[in-house]
PDB file of C-alpha atoms in Angstrom:
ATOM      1  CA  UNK A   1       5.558 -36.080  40.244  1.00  0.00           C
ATOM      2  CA  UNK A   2       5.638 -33.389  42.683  1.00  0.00           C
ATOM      3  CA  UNK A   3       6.231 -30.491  40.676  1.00  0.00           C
ATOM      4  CA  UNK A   4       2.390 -31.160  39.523  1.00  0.00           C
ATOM      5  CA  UNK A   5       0.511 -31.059  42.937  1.00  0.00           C
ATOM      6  CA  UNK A   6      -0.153 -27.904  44.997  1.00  0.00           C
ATOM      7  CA  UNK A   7       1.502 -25.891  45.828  1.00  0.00           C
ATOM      8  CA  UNK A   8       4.130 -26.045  42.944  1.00  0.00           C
ATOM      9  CA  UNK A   9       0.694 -26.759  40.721  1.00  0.00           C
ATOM     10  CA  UNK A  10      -3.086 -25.690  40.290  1.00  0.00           C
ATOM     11  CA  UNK A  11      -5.572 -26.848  38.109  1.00  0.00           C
ATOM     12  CA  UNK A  12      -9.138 -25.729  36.824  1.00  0.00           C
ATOM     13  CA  UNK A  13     -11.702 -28.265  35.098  1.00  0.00           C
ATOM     14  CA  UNK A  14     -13.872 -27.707  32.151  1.00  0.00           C
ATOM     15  CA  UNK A  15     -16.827 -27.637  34.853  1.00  0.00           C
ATOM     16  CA  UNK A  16     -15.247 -26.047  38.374  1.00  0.00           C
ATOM     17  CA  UNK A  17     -16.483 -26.910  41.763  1.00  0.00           C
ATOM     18  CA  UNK A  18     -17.737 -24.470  43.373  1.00  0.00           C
ATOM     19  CA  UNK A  19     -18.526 -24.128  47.480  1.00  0.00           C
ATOM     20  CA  UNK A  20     -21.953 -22.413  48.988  1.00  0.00           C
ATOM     21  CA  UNK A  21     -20.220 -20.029  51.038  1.00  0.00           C
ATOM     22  CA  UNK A  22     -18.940 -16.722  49.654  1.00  0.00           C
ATOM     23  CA  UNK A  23     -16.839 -15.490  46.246  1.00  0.00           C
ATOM     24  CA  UNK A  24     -14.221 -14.311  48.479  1.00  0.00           C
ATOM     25  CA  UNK A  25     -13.907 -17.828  49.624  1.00  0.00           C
ATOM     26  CA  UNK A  26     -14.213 -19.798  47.071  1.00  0.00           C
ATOM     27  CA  UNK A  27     -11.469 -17.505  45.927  1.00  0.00           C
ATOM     28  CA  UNK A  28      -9.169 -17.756  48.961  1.00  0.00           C
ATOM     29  CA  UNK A  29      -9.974 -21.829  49.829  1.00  0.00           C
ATOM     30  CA  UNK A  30      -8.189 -20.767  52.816  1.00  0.00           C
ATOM     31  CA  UNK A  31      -5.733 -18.884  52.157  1.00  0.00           C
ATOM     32  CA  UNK A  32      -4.639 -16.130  54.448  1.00  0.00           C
ATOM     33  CA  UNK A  33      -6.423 -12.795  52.897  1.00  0.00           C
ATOM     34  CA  UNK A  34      -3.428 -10.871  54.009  1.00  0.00           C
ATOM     35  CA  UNK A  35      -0.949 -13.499  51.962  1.00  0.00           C
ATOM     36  CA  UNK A  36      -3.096 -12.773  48.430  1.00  0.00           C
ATOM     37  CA  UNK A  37      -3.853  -9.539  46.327  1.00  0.00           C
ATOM     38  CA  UNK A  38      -7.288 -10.892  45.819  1.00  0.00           C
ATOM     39  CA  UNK A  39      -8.126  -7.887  44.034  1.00  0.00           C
ATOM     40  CA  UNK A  40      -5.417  -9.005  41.314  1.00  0.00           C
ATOM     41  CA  UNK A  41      -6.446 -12.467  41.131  1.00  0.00           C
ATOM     42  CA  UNK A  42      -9.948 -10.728  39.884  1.00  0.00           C
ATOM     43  CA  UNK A  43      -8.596  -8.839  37.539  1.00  0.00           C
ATOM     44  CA  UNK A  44      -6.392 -11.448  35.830  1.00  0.00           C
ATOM     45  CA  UNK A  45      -9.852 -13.487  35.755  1.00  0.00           C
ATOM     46  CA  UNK A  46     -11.375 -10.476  34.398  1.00  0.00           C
ATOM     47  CA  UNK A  47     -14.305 -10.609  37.156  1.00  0.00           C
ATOM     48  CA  UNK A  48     -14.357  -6.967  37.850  1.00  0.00           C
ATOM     49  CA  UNK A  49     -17.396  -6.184  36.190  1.00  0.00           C
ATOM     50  CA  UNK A  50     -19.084  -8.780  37.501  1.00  0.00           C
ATOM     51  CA  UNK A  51     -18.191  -7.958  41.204  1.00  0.00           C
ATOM     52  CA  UNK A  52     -20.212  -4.505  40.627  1.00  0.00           C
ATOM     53  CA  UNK A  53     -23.124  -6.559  39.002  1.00  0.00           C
ATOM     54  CA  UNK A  54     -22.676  -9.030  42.340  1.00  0.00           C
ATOM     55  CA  UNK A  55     -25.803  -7.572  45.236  1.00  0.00           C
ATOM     56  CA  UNK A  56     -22.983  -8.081  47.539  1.00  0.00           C
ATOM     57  CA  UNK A  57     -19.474  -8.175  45.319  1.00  0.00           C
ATOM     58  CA  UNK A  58     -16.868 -10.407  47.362  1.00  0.00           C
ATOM     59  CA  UNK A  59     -19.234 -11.322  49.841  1.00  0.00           C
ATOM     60  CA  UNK A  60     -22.124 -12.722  47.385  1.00  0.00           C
ATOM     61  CA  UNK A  61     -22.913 -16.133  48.651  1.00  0.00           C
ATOM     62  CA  UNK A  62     -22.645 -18.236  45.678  1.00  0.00           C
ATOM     63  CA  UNK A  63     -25.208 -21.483  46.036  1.00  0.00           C
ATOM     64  CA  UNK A  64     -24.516 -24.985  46.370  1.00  0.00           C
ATOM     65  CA  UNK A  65     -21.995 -25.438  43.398  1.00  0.00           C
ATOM     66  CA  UNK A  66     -22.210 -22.115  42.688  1.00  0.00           C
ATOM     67  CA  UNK A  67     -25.756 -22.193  41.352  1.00  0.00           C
ATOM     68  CA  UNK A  68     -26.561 -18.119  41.857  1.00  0.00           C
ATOM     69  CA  UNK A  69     -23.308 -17.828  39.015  1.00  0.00           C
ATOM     70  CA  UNK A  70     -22.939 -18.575  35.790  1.00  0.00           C
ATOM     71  CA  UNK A  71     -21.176 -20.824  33.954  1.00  0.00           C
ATOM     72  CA  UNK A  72     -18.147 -18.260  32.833  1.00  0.00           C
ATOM     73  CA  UNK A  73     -18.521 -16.735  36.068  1.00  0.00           C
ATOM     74  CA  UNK A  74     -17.899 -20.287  37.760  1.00  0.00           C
ATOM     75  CA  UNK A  75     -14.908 -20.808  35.084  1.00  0.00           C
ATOM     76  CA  UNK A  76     -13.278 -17.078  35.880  1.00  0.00           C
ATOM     77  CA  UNK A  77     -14.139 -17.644  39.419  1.00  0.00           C
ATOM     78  CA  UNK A  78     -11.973 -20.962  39.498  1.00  0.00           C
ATOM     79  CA  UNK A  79      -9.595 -19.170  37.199  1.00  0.00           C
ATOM     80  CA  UNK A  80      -8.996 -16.361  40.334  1.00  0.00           C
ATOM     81  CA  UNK A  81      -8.377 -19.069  42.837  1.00  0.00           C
ATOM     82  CA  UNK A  82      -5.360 -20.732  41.066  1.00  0.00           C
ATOM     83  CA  UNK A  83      -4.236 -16.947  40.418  1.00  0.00           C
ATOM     84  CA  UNK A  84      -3.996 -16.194  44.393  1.00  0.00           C
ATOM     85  CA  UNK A  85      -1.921 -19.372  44.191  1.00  0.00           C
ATOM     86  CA  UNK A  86       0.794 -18.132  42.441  1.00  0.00           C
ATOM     87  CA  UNK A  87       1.681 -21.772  41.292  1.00  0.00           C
ATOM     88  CA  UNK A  88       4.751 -22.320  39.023  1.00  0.00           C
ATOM     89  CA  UNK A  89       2.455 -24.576  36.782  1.00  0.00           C
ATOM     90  CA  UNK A  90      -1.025 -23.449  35.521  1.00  0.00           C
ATOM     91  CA  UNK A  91      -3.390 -26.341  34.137  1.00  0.00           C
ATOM     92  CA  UNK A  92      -6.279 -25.425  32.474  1.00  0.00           C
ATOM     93  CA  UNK A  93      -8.962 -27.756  31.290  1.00  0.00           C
ATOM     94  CA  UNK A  94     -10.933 -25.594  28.316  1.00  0.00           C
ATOM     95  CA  UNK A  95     -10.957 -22.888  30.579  1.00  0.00           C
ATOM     96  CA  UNK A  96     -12.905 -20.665  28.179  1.00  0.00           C
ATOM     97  CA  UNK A  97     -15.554 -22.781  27.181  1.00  0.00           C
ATOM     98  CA  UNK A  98     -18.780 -20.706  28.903  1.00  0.00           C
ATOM     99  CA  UNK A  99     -16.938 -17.483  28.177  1.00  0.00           C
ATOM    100  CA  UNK A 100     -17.982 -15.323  25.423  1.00  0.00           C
ATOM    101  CA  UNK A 101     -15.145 -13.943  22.646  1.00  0.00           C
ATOM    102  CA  UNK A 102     -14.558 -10.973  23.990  1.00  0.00           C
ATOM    103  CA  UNK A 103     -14.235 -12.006  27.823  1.00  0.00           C
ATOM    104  CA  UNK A 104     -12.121 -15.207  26.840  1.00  0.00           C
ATOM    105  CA  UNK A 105      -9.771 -12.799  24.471  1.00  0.00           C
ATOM    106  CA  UNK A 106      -9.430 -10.606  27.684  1.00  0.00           C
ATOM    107  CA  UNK A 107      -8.653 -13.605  29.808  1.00  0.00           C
ATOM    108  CA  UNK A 108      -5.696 -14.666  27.731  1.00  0.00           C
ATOM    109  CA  UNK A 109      -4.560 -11.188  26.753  1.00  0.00           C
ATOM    110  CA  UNK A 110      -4.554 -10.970  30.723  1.00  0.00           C
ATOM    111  CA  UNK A 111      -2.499 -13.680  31.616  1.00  0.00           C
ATOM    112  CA  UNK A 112       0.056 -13.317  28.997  1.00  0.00           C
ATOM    113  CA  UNK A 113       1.255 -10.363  26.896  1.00  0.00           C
ATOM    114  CA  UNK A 114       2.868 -10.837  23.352  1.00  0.00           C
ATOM    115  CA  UNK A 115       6.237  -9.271  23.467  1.00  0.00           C
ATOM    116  CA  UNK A 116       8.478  -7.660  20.463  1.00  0.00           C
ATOM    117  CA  UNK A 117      10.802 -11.041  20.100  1.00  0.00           C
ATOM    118  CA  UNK A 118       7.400 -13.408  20.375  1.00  0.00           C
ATOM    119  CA  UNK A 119       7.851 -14.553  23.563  1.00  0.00           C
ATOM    120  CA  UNK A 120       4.900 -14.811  26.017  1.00  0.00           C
ATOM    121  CA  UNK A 121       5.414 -12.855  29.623  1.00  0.00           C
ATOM    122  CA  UNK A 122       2.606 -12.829  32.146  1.00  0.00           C
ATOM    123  CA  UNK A 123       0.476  -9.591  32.409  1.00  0.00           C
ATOM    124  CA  UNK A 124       1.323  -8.927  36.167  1.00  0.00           C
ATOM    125  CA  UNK A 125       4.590  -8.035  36.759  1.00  0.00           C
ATOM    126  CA  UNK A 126       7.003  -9.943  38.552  1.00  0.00           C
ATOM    127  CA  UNK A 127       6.514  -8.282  41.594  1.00  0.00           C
ATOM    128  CA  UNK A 128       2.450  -8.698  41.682  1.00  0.00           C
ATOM    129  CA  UNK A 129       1.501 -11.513  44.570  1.00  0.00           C
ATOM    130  CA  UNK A 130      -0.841 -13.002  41.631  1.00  0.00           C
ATOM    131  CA  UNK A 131       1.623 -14.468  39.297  1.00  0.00           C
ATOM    132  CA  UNK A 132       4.852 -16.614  41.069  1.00  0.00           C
ATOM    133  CA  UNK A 133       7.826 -14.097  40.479  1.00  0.00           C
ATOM    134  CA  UNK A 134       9.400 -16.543  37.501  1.00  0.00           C
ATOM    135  CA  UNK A 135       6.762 -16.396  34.694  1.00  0.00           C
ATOM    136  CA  UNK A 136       4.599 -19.605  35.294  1.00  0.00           C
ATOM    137  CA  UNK A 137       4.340 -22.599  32.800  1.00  0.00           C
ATOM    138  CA  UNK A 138       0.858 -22.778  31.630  1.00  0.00           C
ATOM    139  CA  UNK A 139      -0.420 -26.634  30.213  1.00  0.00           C
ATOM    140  CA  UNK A 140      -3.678 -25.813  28.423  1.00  0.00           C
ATOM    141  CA  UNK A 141      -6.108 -28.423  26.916  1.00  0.00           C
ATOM    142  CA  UNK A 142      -8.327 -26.198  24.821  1.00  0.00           C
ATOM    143  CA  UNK A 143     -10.665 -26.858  21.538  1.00  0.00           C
ATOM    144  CA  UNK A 144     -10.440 -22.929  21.183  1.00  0.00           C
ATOM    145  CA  UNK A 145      -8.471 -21.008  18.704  1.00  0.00           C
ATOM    146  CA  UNK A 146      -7.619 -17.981  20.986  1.00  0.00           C
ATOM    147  CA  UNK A 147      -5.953 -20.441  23.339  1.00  0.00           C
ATOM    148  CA  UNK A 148      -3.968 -21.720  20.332  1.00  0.00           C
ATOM    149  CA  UNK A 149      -2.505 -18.581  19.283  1.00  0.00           C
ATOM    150  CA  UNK A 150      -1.265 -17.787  22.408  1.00  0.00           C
ATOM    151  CA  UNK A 151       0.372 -21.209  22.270  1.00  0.00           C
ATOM    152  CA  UNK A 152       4.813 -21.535  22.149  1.00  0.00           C
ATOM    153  CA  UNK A 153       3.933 -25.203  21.592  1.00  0.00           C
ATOM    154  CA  UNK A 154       0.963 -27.095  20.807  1.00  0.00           C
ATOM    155  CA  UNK A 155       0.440 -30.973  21.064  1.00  0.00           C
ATOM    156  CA  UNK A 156      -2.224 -32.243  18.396  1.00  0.00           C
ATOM    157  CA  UNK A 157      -4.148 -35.555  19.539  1.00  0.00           C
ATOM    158  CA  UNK A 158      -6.258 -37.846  17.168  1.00  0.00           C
ATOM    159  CA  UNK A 159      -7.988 -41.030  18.645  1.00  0.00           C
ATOM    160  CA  UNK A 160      -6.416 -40.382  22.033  1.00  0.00           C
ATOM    161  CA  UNK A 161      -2.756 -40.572  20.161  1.00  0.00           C
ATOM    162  CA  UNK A 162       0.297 -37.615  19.339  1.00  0.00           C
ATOM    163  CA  UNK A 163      -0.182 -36.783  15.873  1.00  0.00           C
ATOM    164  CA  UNK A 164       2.285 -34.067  15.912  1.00  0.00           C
ATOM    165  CA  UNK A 165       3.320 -30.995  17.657  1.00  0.00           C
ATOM    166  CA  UNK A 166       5.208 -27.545  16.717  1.00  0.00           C
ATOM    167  CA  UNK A 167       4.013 -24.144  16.342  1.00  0.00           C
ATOM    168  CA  UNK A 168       0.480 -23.155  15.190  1.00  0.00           C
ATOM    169  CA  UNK A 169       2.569 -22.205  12.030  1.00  0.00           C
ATOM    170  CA  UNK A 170       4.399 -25.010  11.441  1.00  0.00           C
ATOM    171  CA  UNK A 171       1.280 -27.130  12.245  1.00  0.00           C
ATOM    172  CA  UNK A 172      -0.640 -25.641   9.878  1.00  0.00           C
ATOM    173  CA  UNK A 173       1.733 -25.763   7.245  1.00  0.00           C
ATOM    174  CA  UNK A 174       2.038 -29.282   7.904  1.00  0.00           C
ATOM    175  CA  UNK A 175      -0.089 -31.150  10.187  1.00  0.00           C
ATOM    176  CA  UNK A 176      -3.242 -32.436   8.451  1.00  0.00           C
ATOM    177  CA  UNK A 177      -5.208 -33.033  11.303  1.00  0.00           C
ATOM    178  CA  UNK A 178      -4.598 -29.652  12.480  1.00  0.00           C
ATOM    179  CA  UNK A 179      -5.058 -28.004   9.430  1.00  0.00           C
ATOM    180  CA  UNK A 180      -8.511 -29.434   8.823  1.00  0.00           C
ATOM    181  CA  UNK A 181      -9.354 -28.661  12.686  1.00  0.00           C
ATOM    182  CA  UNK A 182      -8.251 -25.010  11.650  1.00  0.00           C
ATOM    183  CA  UNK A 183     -10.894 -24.997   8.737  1.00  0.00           C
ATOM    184  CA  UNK A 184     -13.216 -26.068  10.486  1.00  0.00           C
ATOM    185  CA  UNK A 185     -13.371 -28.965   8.426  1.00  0.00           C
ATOM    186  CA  UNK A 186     -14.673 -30.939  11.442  1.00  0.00           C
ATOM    187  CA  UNK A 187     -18.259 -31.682  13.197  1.00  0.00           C
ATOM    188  CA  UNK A 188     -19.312 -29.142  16.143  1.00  0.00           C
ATOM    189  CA  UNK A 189     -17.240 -26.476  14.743  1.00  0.00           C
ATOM    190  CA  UNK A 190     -18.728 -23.328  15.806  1.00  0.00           C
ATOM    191  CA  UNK A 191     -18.889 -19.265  14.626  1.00  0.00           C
ATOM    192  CA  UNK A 192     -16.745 -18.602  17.373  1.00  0.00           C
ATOM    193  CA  UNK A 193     -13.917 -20.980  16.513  1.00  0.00           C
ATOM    194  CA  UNK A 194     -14.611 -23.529  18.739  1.00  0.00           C
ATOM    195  CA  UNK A 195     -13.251 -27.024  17.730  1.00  0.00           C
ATOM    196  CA  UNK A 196     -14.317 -30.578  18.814  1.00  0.00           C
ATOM    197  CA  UNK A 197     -11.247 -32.326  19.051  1.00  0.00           C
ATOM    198  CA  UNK A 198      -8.731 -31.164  21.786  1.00  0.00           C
ATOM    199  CA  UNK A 199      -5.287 -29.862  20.508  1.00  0.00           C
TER     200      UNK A 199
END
């Protein structure tokens, strides 16, 4: 049970909370600035370009709950403060639901970098203060494909239940449920490959 509560974990929700004071403290939660590359947990949330769109970048004050942001902004904002972290568990809760395709392909192509044997390594390398210096295990509940093919192992639930688990491969070879999630063959699927159901 500890290995999943800070410092060891961090977790983002579907909707994040947000604090009216600054980004660079909703980032930090207080955390010593000179302890976190804060610049690095940006760009692993891929918030750069919104820092220059920001009237006052780092320092923008960001409303109660983060009002003056928007709703991927208040995900990849969230998504920066478990990054300055460096936990050795990431949990995120559809992460990428307010993000567009191409910022939530850039978010996972961020975090994790297909290698030549398959294997998933994090973007930063081992020495950057964002990532812990092992790779981090990441536990991600997501109805979106991009997060799936990313996935080394993917758990498929059905009325709150296991129905199977295995590769996207091998789960689409033989996993109904996930095979008809895949097609789309489900209500609320959308253009962008959004699914209802959580796998």
């Amino acid at each position: 049970a500890d290995f999943m509560t800070p410092p060891r974990a961090a977790y983002t929700p579907q909707v994040p909370r947000l604090f009216s004071e600054t980004l660079r403290e909703n980032i930090l939660m207080g955390l010593p600035e000179s302890e976190v590359d804060i610049h690095r947990a940006i760009e692993a949330a891929v918030m750069e370009q919104d820092l220059q769109t920001l009237d006052d970048g780092l320092e923008t004050m960001v409303g109660t709950r983060g009002v003056k942001l928007s709703g991927g902004q208040m995900q990849r904002t969230a998504a920066a403060r478990m990054f300055a972290r460096r936990p050795e568990l990431y949990v995120f809760d559809d992460l990428s639901s307010a993000l567009d395709v191409k910022t939530e392909q850039q978010l996972w192509e961020r975090l994790f970098r297909a290698t030549g044997n398959g294997q998933r390594k994090p973007v930063l390398s081992p020495q950057s203060s964002v990532l812990s210096p092992q790779s981090p295990t990441c536990l991600v509940v997501s109805h979106r494909k991009p997060a799936l093919r990313r996935a080394d192992l993917i758990v498929v639930l059905k009325d709150g239940r296991i129905e199977d688990q295995g590769t996207l491969d091998d789960l689409l070879a033989r996993c109904e449920e996930m095979q008809r999630l895949w097609s789309g063959d489900v209500d609320g699927e959308t253009e962008d490959g959004e699914m209802e159901t959580a796998v």
